[in-house]
């Protein structure tokens, strides 16, 4: 049976808002771009670049889709527009129809640009945000409004794919306010598919610890040498169908070469069987055989066991007849419900 | 050339970083990552390329002294025009101004900039137009009038944009003076955490890194920054956000920290060459060779005029 990740990648499971959550340890950009590359041919792709240069992202998007670029990368704070490439600079990439430059100080402008593009064309869209974190660090409510208004505008087959770094603080976390929900959780709530990308090696080490029953002390560091390996990653998927059914699955992907295709596989083929603590306990109790190293035989042969089971023991015979107690009270018996211990000389 | 034993582990062509790339170095309080900066400074100077060093945590004398130990004369390079030092330590505070009211607002400076003479006569001769776009320049500060006045004078401004403009002018001047096609440029910021401590918000500092990265890439250059990544600092949201933001932005990451097991006489700490999210994308696009930058951890020992880098467990004190 195909895994849920495979179905989402192939477009068999429609999902209007796919959110890819990642951390520094394993980037989800690869998966996000793969999802984008599998977009149906009639879709127009809107690339909202906030973290990576548009030309770099374009080289990674396969397919001959029409593309519109919203460039929030080259001028994030509106300091200077001299790095913003013009449309002519995208000549080497086919099908780039327009480039809109926006700065991240004003997310409403980004929202407006997207709305204009959508309302001017009659087609299905796939909107790709390469990093929602860059928008969230400016303003959390505005980012939410952007996503919500875009979702409202899109037709049934259109979709949003967004990458969000859940470890990067958002604008709200700079001024701690307990009444505000964490942006990461709220985003997960409005997404129809939530894919959490995790590092394979980290999962493997976690399981190793679980197997051993000890957790090795880890030194604090932002990124380990196992971080961002190109050949695999583990994806935890939570997919909400239109019917309301929620599917949760953990899949993984694997690559043969850094530039090769993503192969979706079962997570246990990649990191080994998940150790189940209860099963481990059971195994442990089964493996320890107290009669193993004795000088005499305590075990029974099959024949002996059968004979033992067939033997009818004497007490079993008595149990067959039903018993009854007959009691005839004599004159001295004085039943007093108020004081049952009346006959005792206490 | 720099530290010979470190060279094979770097993604360099002729001991330099590939043009258009950004290297982020993170260190901790227990092990200073500063020694790596000296490696790059001396490599670029020896190869006769341009270096712009923004010293936010050290003064020029410090770099000159270390440079001398590594066999590089920064003073000569400075006169030659290949080395520029921006003193961010003493000048990037409003203490340098005798009176805070004296601080020129950027708009004011733009209007009055043309009337104000620049601090160094040689500079004004070569860059007559630069004074207009250098909003923070003043003649009234004691630093500027001192005999050792530097070509670029900074001052504190609530907008980090002003700081960027100064660096932008400087880099453009450097490039216009020297032939850019043959020469590479290396911009070093030592260190970024200071900017947060100076009071600029995390988002602006991250923005500055982005702009500087784009700027140097335009001039065939690379950017190197140092940032502190201590466990204690990670509890502060802006510090934590900066380190993560910088790591998401960097093409190459080197993490310097002390040994997990504690201190040792023969091993001073460990260096980790790390793959950031951006490296993964470059790899995916086929922009890097497979063994260009293998992720690994090495140990190092700082000697008097060299740094020895060796594989884990291969310290000369052990073998």
Short mmCIF file of N, CA, C and O in Angstrom, two decimals, chain B residues 54-161:
data_model
loop_
_atom_site.label_atom_id
_atom_site.label_comp_id
_atom_site.label_asym_id
_atom_site.label_seq_id
_atom_site.Cartn_x
_atom_site.Cartn_y
_atom_site.Cartn_z
N UNK B 54 35.60 44.53 9.91
CA UNK B 54 34.82 45.37 10.81
C UNK B 54 35.06 44.85 12.22
O UNK B 54 34.56 43.80 12.60
N UNK B 55 35.89 45.56 12.95
CA UNK B 55 36.25 45.11 14.30
C UNK B 55 35.26 45.66 15.32
O UNK B 55 35.39 46.79 15.77
N UNK B 56 34.27 44.84 15.65
CA UNK B 56 33.30 45.28 16.65
C UNK B 56 33.72 44.80 18.04
O UNK B 56 33.19 45.26 19.04
N UNK B 57 34.65 43.86 18.06
CA UNK B 57 35.07 43.32 19.36
C UNK B 57 36.56 43.48 19.61
O UNK B 57 37.06 43.10 20.65
N UNK B 58 37.28 44.04 18.64
CA UNK B 58 38.73 44.19 18.84
C UNK B 58 39.22 45.45 18.14
O UNK B 58 38.58 45.96 17.23
N UNK B 59 40.37 45.95 18.60
CA UNK B 59 40.93 47.14 17.97
C UNK B 59 41.99 46.72 16.94
O UNK B 59 42.45 45.58 16.95
N UNK B 60 42.36 47.65 16.10
CA UNK B 60 43.27 47.35 14.99
C UNK B 60 44.58 46.72 15.48
O UNK B 60 45.09 45.78 14.87
N UNK B 61 45.10 47.26 16.60
CA UNK B 61 46.40 46.77 17.10
C UNK B 61 46.35 45.26 17.34
O UNK B 61 47.31 44.55 17.03
N UNK B 62 45.23 44.80 17.84
CA UNK B 62 45.08 43.37 18.11
C UNK B 62 45.28 42.56 16.83
O UNK B 62 46.04 41.59 16.80
N UNK B 63 44.61 42.98 15.78
CA UNK B 63 44.71 42.24 14.52
C UNK B 63 46.10 42.37 13.91
O UNK B 63 46.62 41.43 13.31
N UNK B 64 46.71 43.56 14.06
CA UNK B 64 48.04 43.77 13.51
C UNK B 64 49.05 42.86 14.21
O UNK B 64 49.90 42.26 13.56
N UNK B 65 48.92 42.79 15.53
CA UNK B 65 49.86 41.96 16.29
C UNK B 65 49.75 40.49 15.90
O UNK B 65 50.76 39.82 15.68
N UNK B 66 48.52 40.01 15.83
CA UNK B 66 48.33 38.59 15.45
C UNK B 66 48.79 38.38 14.02
O UNK B 66 49.45 37.39 13.71
N UNK B 67 48.49 39.34 13.17
CA UNK B 67 48.92 39.26 11.77
C UNK B 67 50.44 39.14 11.68
O UNK B 67 50.96 38.35 10.88
N UNK B 68 51.14 39.89 12.51
CA UNK B 68 52.61 39.85 12.50
C UNK B 68 53.11 38.45 12.85
O UNK B 68 54.04 37.93 12.27
N UNK B 69 52.42 37.84 13.81
CA UNK B 69 52.82 36.47 14.20
C UNK B 69 52.59 35.48 13.07
O UNK B 69 53.27 34.48 12.95
N UNK B 70 51.59 35.76 12.26
CA UNK B 70 51.28 34.86 11.16
C UNK B 70 52.03 35.25 9.89
O UNK B 70 51.80 34.70 8.82
N UNK B 71 52.89 36.26 10.01
CA UNK B 71 53.72 36.65 8.88
C UNK B 71 53.03 37.58 7.89
O UNK B 71 53.35 37.59 6.71
N UNK B 72 52.06 38.35 8.37
CA UNK B 72 51.37 39.29 7.49
C UNK B 72 51.48 40.68 8.10
O UNK B 72 51.22 40.86 9.28
N UNK B 73 51.86 41.64 7.28
CA UNK B 73 51.95 43.00 7.78
C UNK B 73 50.70 43.77 7.37
O UNK B 73 50.56 44.19 6.23
N UNK B 74 49.81 43.94 8.32
CA UNK B 74 48.55 44.59 8.00
C UNK B 74 48.73 46.10 7.76
O UNK B 74 47.97 46.71 7.01
N UNK B 75 49.74 46.68 8.41
CA UNK B 75 49.97 48.11 8.23
C UNK B 75 50.38 48.39 6.79
O UNK B 75 49.90 49.35 6.17
N UNK B 76 51.25 47.56 6.26
CA UNK B 76 51.66 47.73 4.85
C UNK B 76 50.46 47.52 3.93
O UNK B 76 50.25 48.28 2.97
N UNK B 77 49.69 46.48 4.26
CA UNK B 77 48.51 46.18 3.42
C UNK B 77 47.55 47.36 3.45
O UNK B 77 46.89 47.66 2.45
N UNK B 78 47.50 48.02 4.59
CA UNK B 78 46.59 49.16 4.74
C UNK B 78 47.04 50.33 3.86
O UNK B 78 46.24 50.98 3.19
N UNK B 79 48.33 50.57 3.89
CA UNK B 79 48.85 51.66 3.05
C UNK B 79 48.71 51.32 1.57
O UNK B 79 48.47 52.19 0.73
N UNK B 80 48.87 50.06 1.29
CA UNK B 80 48.75 49.60 -0.10
C UNK B 80 47.31 49.68 -0.59
O UNK B 80 47.04 49.74 -1.79
N UNK B 81 46.39 49.65 0.35
CA UNK B 81 44.98 49.77 -0.03
C UNK B 81 44.25 48.46 -0.14
O UNK B 81 43.12 48.40 -0.60
N UNK B 82 44.87 47.36 0.31
CA UNK B 82 44.17 46.07 0.23
C UNK B 82 43.50 45.71 1.54
O UNK B 82 42.68 44.81 1.59
N UNK B 83 43.87 46.42 2.61
CA UNK B 83 43.27 46.11 3.90
C UNK B 83 42.57 47.35 4.47
O UNK B 83 43.16 48.43 4.53
N UNK B 84 41.33 47.16 4.86
CA UNK B 84 40.58 48.26 5.48
C UNK B 84 40.07 47.81 6.83
O UNK B 84 39.56 46.70 6.96
N UNK B 85 40.23 48.68 7.79
CA UNK B 85 39.75 48.34 9.12
C UNK B 85 38.69 49.35 9.53
O UNK B 85 38.90 50.57 9.44
N UNK B 86 37.56 48.85 9.97
CA UNK B 86 36.51 49.73 10.47
C UNK B 86 36.43 49.52 11.98
O UNK B 86 36.17 48.40 12.44
N UNK B 87 36.71 50.55 12.71
CA UNK B 87 36.76 50.43 14.16
C UNK B 87 35.35 50.55 14.74
O UNK B 87 34.85 51.64 14.98
N UNK B 88 34.73 49.43 14.93
CA UNK B 88 33.37 49.43 15.47
C UNK B 88 33.37 49.39 16.98
O UNK B 88 32.34 49.62 17.61
N UNK B 89 34.51 49.07 17.55
CA UNK B 89 34.56 48.92 19.01
C UNK B 89 34.50 50.27 19.71
O UNK B 89 33.73 50.47 20.65
N UNK B 90 35.35 51.20 19.27
CA UNK B 90 35.39 52.48 19.97
C UNK B 90 34.46 53.51 19.35
O UNK B 90 34.06 54.45 20.01
N UNK B 91 34.13 53.32 18.09
CA UNK B 91 33.35 54.37 17.43
C UNK B 91 31.85 54.13 17.38
O UNK B 91 31.09 55.06 17.21
N UNK B 92 31.47 52.87 17.53
CA UNK B 92 30.05 52.58 17.36
C UNK B 92 29.26 52.79 18.65
O UNK B 92 28.37 52.03 18.99
N UNK B 93 29.64 53.80 19.37
CA UNK B 93 28.88 54.13 20.58
C UNK B 93 28.63 55.62 20.57
O UNK B 93 29.36 56.37 19.93
N UNK B 94 27.62 56.04 21.26
CA UNK B 94 27.37 57.49 21.28
C UNK B 94 28.25 58.18 22.32
O UNK B 94 28.20 59.38 22.48
N UNK B 95 29.11 57.40 23.02
CA UNK B 95 30.06 58.03 23.95
C UNK B 95 31.11 58.81 23.17
O UNK B 95 31.70 59.76 23.66
N UNK B 96 31.35 58.36 21.94
CA UNK B 96 32.37 59.02 21.13
C UNK B 96 31.97 60.46 20.82
O UNK B 96 32.81 61.32 20.61
N UNK B 97 30.68 60.72 20.81
CA UNK B 97 30.22 62.09 20.56
C UNK B 97 30.28 62.88 21.87
O UNK B 97 29.84 62.38 22.90
N UNK B 98 30.84 64.07 21.85
CA UNK B 98 30.95 64.84 23.09
C UNK B 98 29.58 65.15 23.69
O UNK B 98 29.42 65.23 24.90
N UNK B 99 28.62 65.35 22.85
CA UNK B 99 27.29 65.65 23.33
C UNK B 99 26.32 64.90 22.44
O UNK B 99 26.44 64.93 21.22
N UNK B 100 25.39 64.21 23.05
CA UNK B 100 24.50 63.37 22.24
C UNK B 100 23.66 64.21 21.27
O UNK B 100 23.26 63.71 20.22
N UNK B 101 23.40 65.43 21.65
CA UNK B 101 22.61 66.29 20.75
C UNK B 101 23.36 66.57 19.46
O UNK B 101 22.80 67.00 18.47
N UNK B 102 24.67 66.35 19.55
CA UNK B 102 25.52 66.61 18.40
C UNK B 102 25.31 65.60 17.27
O UNK B 102 25.67 65.86 16.14
N UNK B 103 24.76 64.45 17.65
CA UNK B 103 24.58 63.39 16.64
C UNK B 103 23.73 63.89 15.50
O UNK B 103 22.65 64.43 15.70
N UNK B 104 24.25 63.72 14.34
CA UNK B 104 23.53 64.22 13.18
C UNK B 104 22.48 63.22 12.77
O UNK B 104 22.75 62.02 12.67
N UNK B 105 21.31 63.70 12.58
CA UNK B 105 20.27 62.80 12.08
C UNK B 105 20.55 62.53 10.61
O UNK B 105 21.05 63.40 9.91
N UNK B 106 20.26 61.30 10.15
CA UNK B 106 20.59 60.95 8.77
C UNK B 106 20.11 61.95 7.72
O UNK B 106 20.84 62.27 6.79
N UNK B 107 18.92 62.48 7.91
CA UNK B 107 18.38 63.40 6.89
C UNK B 107 19.19 64.70 6.89
O UNK B 107 19.52 65.25 5.84
N UNK B 108 19.53 65.13 8.09
CA UNK B 108 20.32 66.35 8.23
C UNK B 108 21.68 66.21 7.57
O UNK B 108 22.15 67.08 6.88
N UNK B 109 22.25 65.01 7.82
CA UNK B 109 23.59 64.77 7.29
C UNK B 109 23.61 64.81 5.78
O UNK B 109 24.55 65.27 5.17
N UNK B 110 22.53 64.28 5.21
CA UNK B 110 22.48 64.25 3.76
C UNK B 110 22.46 65.66 3.19
O UNK B 110 23.07 65.95 2.17
N UNK B 111 21.75 66.53 3.89
CA UNK B 111 21.68 67.91 3.40
C UNK B 111 23.00 68.64 3.59
O UNK B 111 23.47 69.36 2.74
N UNK B 112 23.59 68.43 4.79
CA UNK B 112 24.78 69.21 5.11
C UNK B 112 26.07 68.50 4.74
O UNK B 112 27.15 69.04 4.91
N UNK B 113 25.95 67.25 4.28
CA UNK B 113 27.13 66.45 4.01
C UNK B 113 28.11 67.09 3.05
O UNK B 113 29.32 66.98 3.23
N UNK B 114 27.62 67.80 2.08
CA UNK B 114 28.52 68.35 1.08
C UNK B 114 29.38 69.49 1.61
O UNK B 114 30.49 69.70 1.16
N UNK B 115 28.83 70.18 2.60
CA UNK B 115 29.62 71.29 3.14
C UNK B 115 30.69 70.80 4.11
O UNK B 115 31.66 71.47 4.38
N UNK B 116 30.46 69.64 4.67
CA UNK B 116 31.39 69.17 5.69
C UNK B 116 32.61 68.53 5.05
O UNK B 116 32.48 67.67 4.19
N UNK B 117 33.79 68.92 5.49
CA UNK B 117 34.97 68.28 4.94
C UNK B 117 35.12 66.86 5.49
O UNK B 117 34.72 66.61 6.62
N UNK B 118 35.63 65.97 4.72
CA UNK B 118 35.83 64.60 5.21
C UNK B 118 37.06 64.59 6.11
O UNK B 118 37.89 65.49 6.08
N UNK B 119 37.17 63.54 6.89
CA UNK B 119 38.19 63.51 7.93
C UNK B 119 39.60 63.36 7.39
O UNK B 119 40.54 63.90 7.94
N UNK B 120 39.75 62.59 6.36
CA UNK B 120 41.10 62.41 5.85
C UNK B 120 41.23 63.03 4.47
O UNK B 120 40.40 62.80 3.60
N UNK B 121 42.25 63.82 4.27
CA UNK B 121 42.38 64.53 3.00
C UNK B 121 42.55 63.57 1.82
O UNK B 121 41.99 63.78 0.76
N UNK B 122 43.28 62.49 2.06
CA UNK B 122 43.51 61.56 0.95
C UNK B 122 42.20 60.93 0.51
O UNK B 122 41.97 60.67 -0.66
N UNK B 123 41.36 60.67 1.50
CA UNK B 123 40.10 60.02 1.18
C UNK B 123 39.17 60.97 0.42
O UNK B 123 38.52 60.57 -0.53
N UNK B 124 39.17 62.21 0.85
CA UNK B 124 38.27 63.15 0.17
C UNK B 124 38.71 63.37 -1.27
O UNK B 124 37.90 63.66 -2.13
N UNK B 125 40.01 63.20 -1.48
CA UNK B 125 40.48 63.38 -2.85
C UNK B 125 40.03 62.23 -3.75
O UNK B 125 39.68 62.42 -4.89
N UNK B 126 40.05 61.05 -3.17
CA UNK B 126 39.70 59.90 -4.01
C UNK B 126 38.19 59.69 -4.11
O UNK B 126 37.70 59.20 -5.10
N UNK B 127 37.49 60.04 -3.05
CA UNK B 127 36.05 59.81 -3.08
C UNK B 127 35.27 61.08 -2.76
O UNK B 127 34.75 61.24 -1.66
N UNK B 128 35.24 61.96 -3.68
CA UNK B 128 34.56 63.22 -3.37
C UNK B 128 33.06 63.04 -3.16
O UNK B 128 32.46 63.79 -2.41
N UNK B 129 32.47 62.06 -3.78
CA UNK B 129 31.02 61.94 -3.68
C UNK B 129 30.58 61.15 -2.45
O UNK B 129 29.43 61.17 -2.09
N UNK B 130 31.54 60.46 -1.86
CA UNK B 130 31.13 59.56 -0.79
C UNK B 130 30.60 60.30 0.44
O UNK B 130 29.83 59.76 1.20
N UNK B 131 31.07 61.53 0.63
CA UNK B 131 30.67 62.24 1.83
C UNK B 131 29.16 62.49 1.86
O UNK B 131 28.58 62.58 2.94
N UNK B 132 28.57 62.57 0.72
CA UNK B 132 27.13 62.84 0.70
C UNK B 132 26.33 61.66 1.21
O UNK B 132 25.32 61.83 1.86
N UNK B 133 26.82 60.47 0.92
CA UNK B 133 26.04 59.32 1.34
C UNK B 133 26.55 58.73 2.64
O UNK B 133 26.26 57.61 2.98
N UNK B 134 27.39 59.47 3.32
CA UNK B 134 27.87 58.96 4.61
C UNK B 134 27.24 59.79 5.71
O UNK B 134 27.79 60.78 6.18
N UNK B 135 26.04 59.41 6.10
CA UNK B 135 25.27 60.28 6.98
C UNK B 135 25.86 60.41 8.39
O UNK B 135 25.57 61.36 9.08
N UNK B 136 26.65 59.47 8.81
CA UNK B 136 27.09 59.50 10.19
C UNK B 136 28.44 60.18 10.39
O UNK B 136 28.99 60.18 11.47
N UNK B 137 28.97 60.71 9.30
CA UNK B 137 30.31 61.28 9.42
C UNK B 137 30.31 62.63 10.15
O UNK B 137 29.47 63.47 9.93
N UNK B 138 31.26 62.75 11.05
CA UNK B 138 31.34 64.00 11.80
C UNK B 138 32.79 64.42 11.95
O UNK B 138 33.69 63.58 11.95
N UNK B 139 33.00 65.67 12.10
CA UNK B 139 34.36 66.14 12.32
C UNK B 139 34.57 66.50 13.79
O UNK B 139 35.68 66.68 14.23
N UNK B 140 33.49 66.59 14.49
CA UNK B 140 33.58 67.08 15.86
C UNK B 140 34.02 66.03 16.87
O UNK B 140 34.34 66.35 17.98
N UNK B 141 34.01 64.77 16.49
CA UNK B 141 34.36 63.76 17.48
C UNK B 141 35.86 63.73 17.73
O UNK B 141 36.66 63.94 16.82
N UNK B 142 36.24 63.42 18.96
CA UNK B 142 37.67 63.36 19.26
C UNK B 142 38.36 62.27 18.46
O UNK B 142 39.51 62.40 18.09
N UNK B 143 37.64 61.18 18.20
CA UNK B 143 38.24 60.07 17.46
C UNK B 143 38.64 60.52 16.06
O UNK B 143 39.70 60.20 15.56
N UNK B 144 37.75 61.27 15.47
CA UNK B 144 37.99 61.68 14.09
C UNK B 144 39.16 62.63 13.97
O UNK B 144 39.88 62.61 12.98
N UNK B 145 39.39 63.47 14.96
CA UNK B 145 40.45 64.45 14.84
C UNK B 145 41.79 63.93 15.35
O UNK B 145 42.80 64.60 15.24
N UNK B 146 41.77 62.76 15.94
CA UNK B 146 43.03 62.19 16.44
C UNK B 146 43.97 61.94 15.27
O UNK B 146 43.53 61.73 14.15
N UNK B 147 45.30 61.94 15.56
CA UNK B 147 46.24 61.75 14.46
C UNK B 147 46.08 60.41 13.76
O UNK B 147 46.39 60.28 12.59
N UNK B 148 45.60 59.40 14.48
CA UNK B 148 45.45 58.09 13.86
C UNK B 148 44.06 57.92 13.24
O UNK B 148 43.53 56.83 13.20
N UNK B 149 43.50 59.01 12.81
CA UNK B 149 42.13 58.95 12.28
C UNK B 149 42.02 57.94 11.15
O UNK B 149 42.89 57.85 10.29
N UNK B 150 40.97 57.17 11.20
CA UNK B 150 40.76 56.12 10.21
C UNK B 150 39.91 56.66 9.08
O UNK B 150 39.16 57.60 9.26
N UNK B 151 39.99 56.03 7.95
CA UNK B 151 39.24 56.55 6.81
C UNK B 151 37.73 56.54 7.03
O UNK B 151 37.02 57.38 6.53
N UNK B 152 37.25 55.57 7.79
CA UNK B 152 35.81 55.50 8.01
C UNK B 152 35.50 55.78 9.47
O UNK B 152 36.10 55.21 10.35
N UNK B 153 34.61 56.71 9.68
CA UNK B 153 34.24 57.04 11.05
C UNK B 153 32.78 56.66 11.25
O UNK B 153 31.90 57.07 10.50
N UNK B 154 32.56 55.85 12.25
CA UNK B 154 31.21 55.41 12.54
C UNK B 154 30.66 56.19 13.72
O UNK B 154 31.42 56.77 14.47
N UNK B 155 29.39 56.18 13.85
CA UNK B 155 28.83 56.65 15.11
C UNK B 155 27.52 55.93 15.31
O UNK B 155 26.96 55.33 14.39
N UNK B 156 27.06 55.96 16.54
CA UNK B 156 25.85 55.22 16.83
C UNK B 156 24.65 55.91 16.21
O UNK B 156 24.50 57.11 16.29
N UNK B 157 23.84 55.12 15.57
CA UNK B 157 22.60 55.65 15.03
C UNK B 157 21.53 54.61 15.32
O UNK B 157 21.80 53.41 15.24
N UNK B 158 20.35 55.03 15.67
CA UNK B 158 19.33 54.03 15.97
C UNK B 158 18.98 53.16 14.78
O UNK B 158 18.41 52.09 14.93
N UNK B 159 19.35 53.61 13.60
CA UNK B 159 19.06 52.80 12.42
C UNK B 159 20.31 52.05 12.00
O UNK B 159 21.35 52.66 11.78
N UNK B 160 20.17 50.77 11.85
CA UNK B 160 21.32 49.97 11.42
C UNK B 160 21.63 50.24 9.95
O UNK B 160 22.71 49.95 9.47
N UNK B 161 20.68 50.82 9.27
CA UNK B 161 20.85 51.16 7.86
C UNK B 161 22.07 52.08 7.68
O UNK B 161 22.82 51.93 6.72
#
